[in-house]
């Protein structure tokens, strides 16, 4: 399951449930590529930067 949430300013948070780091990285790269190849703004290139962080079962989200 993937959930998109608005964040501060131009930043967004995408939560990917039940995915390992490799799967999450693939999803992030696919999204980055789709934005870059889109025609969101005519005659302009739009890019995004993405990062992947993981949370394991024994970790606290508040850390």
Short mmCIF file of C-alpha atoms in Angstrom, two decimals:
data_model
loop_
_atom_site.label_atom_id
_atom_site.label_comp_id
_atom_site.label_asym_id
_atom_site.label_seq_id
_atom_site.Cartn_x
_atom_site.Cartn_y
_atom_site.Cartn_z
CA UNK A 1 0.00 0.00 0.00
CA UNK A 2 1.24 3.50 -0.85
CA UNK A 3 0.00 6.64 0.93
CA UNK A 4 0.76 10.22 -0.16
CA UNK A 5 0.68 13.01 2.42
CA UNK A 6 1.30 16.73 2.08
CA UNK A 7 4.08 18.12 4.20
CA UNK A 8 5.73 21.52 4.58
CA UNK A 9 6.00 23.83 1.56
CA UNK A 10 6.98 21.87 -1.53
CA UNK A 11 7.78 18.67 0.35
CA UNK A 12 5.66 15.54 0.34
CA UNK A 13 5.85 12.28 2.21
CA UNK A 14 5.06 8.97 0.55
CA UNK A 15 4.63 5.99 2.88
CA UNK A 16 5.20 2.58 1.32
CA UNK A 17 3.92 -0.20 3.56
CA UNK A 18 5.32 -3.74 3.59
CA UNK A 19 8.16 -2.97 1.19
CA UNK A 20 11.84 -3.56 1.76
CA UNK A 21 14.49 -0.94 0.96
CA UNK A 22 15.03 -2.28 -2.57
CA UNK A 23 11.30 -2.17 -3.40
CA UNK A 24 10.94 1.32 -1.92
CA UNK A 25 13.96 2.53 -3.90
CA UNK A 26 12.46 1.13 -7.11
CA UNK A 27 9.17 2.91 -6.41
CA UNK A 28 11.01 6.18 -5.67
CA UNK A 29 13.09 5.95 -8.85
CA UNK A 30 10.00 5.14 -10.95
CA UNK A 31 8.24 8.20 -9.53
CA UNK A 32 11.29 10.40 -10.15
CA UNK A 33 11.52 9.21 -13.75
CA UNK A 34 7.79 9.70 -14.38
CA UNK A 35 7.91 13.29 -13.13
CA UNK A 36 11.00 14.03 -15.22
CA UNK A 37 9.36 12.58 -18.36
CA UNK A 38 6.00 14.25 -17.81
CA UNK A 39 4.72 17.38 -19.50
CA UNK A 40 3.59 19.13 -16.32
CA UNK A 41 4.91 22.50 -17.55
CA UNK A 42 5.13 23.11 -21.31
CA UNK A 43 8.70 23.62 -22.59
CA UNK A 44 10.18 23.08 -19.12
CA UNK A 45 11.73 20.13 -17.35
CA UNK A 46 10.45 19.31 -13.88
CA UNK A 47 12.57 17.12 -11.61
CA UNK A 48 12.30 15.87 -8.06
CA UNK A 49 14.75 14.59 -5.48
CA UNK A 50 13.78 11.51 -3.51
CA UNK A 51 15.14 9.64 -0.55
CA UNK A 52 14.29 6.35 1.12
CA UNK A 53 14.31 5.65 4.85
CA UNK A 54 13.25 2.45 6.53
CA UNK A 55 11.58 1.60 9.81
CA UNK A 56 11.95 -1.92 11.15
CA UNK A 57 9.55 -3.61 13.56
CA UNK A 58 11.84 -3.13 16.57
CA UNK A 59 12.32 0.61 15.88
CA UNK A 60 10.29 3.52 17.23
CA UNK A 61 8.85 6.05 14.77
CA UNK A 62 9.56 8.81 17.31
CA UNK A 63 13.33 8.26 17.22
#
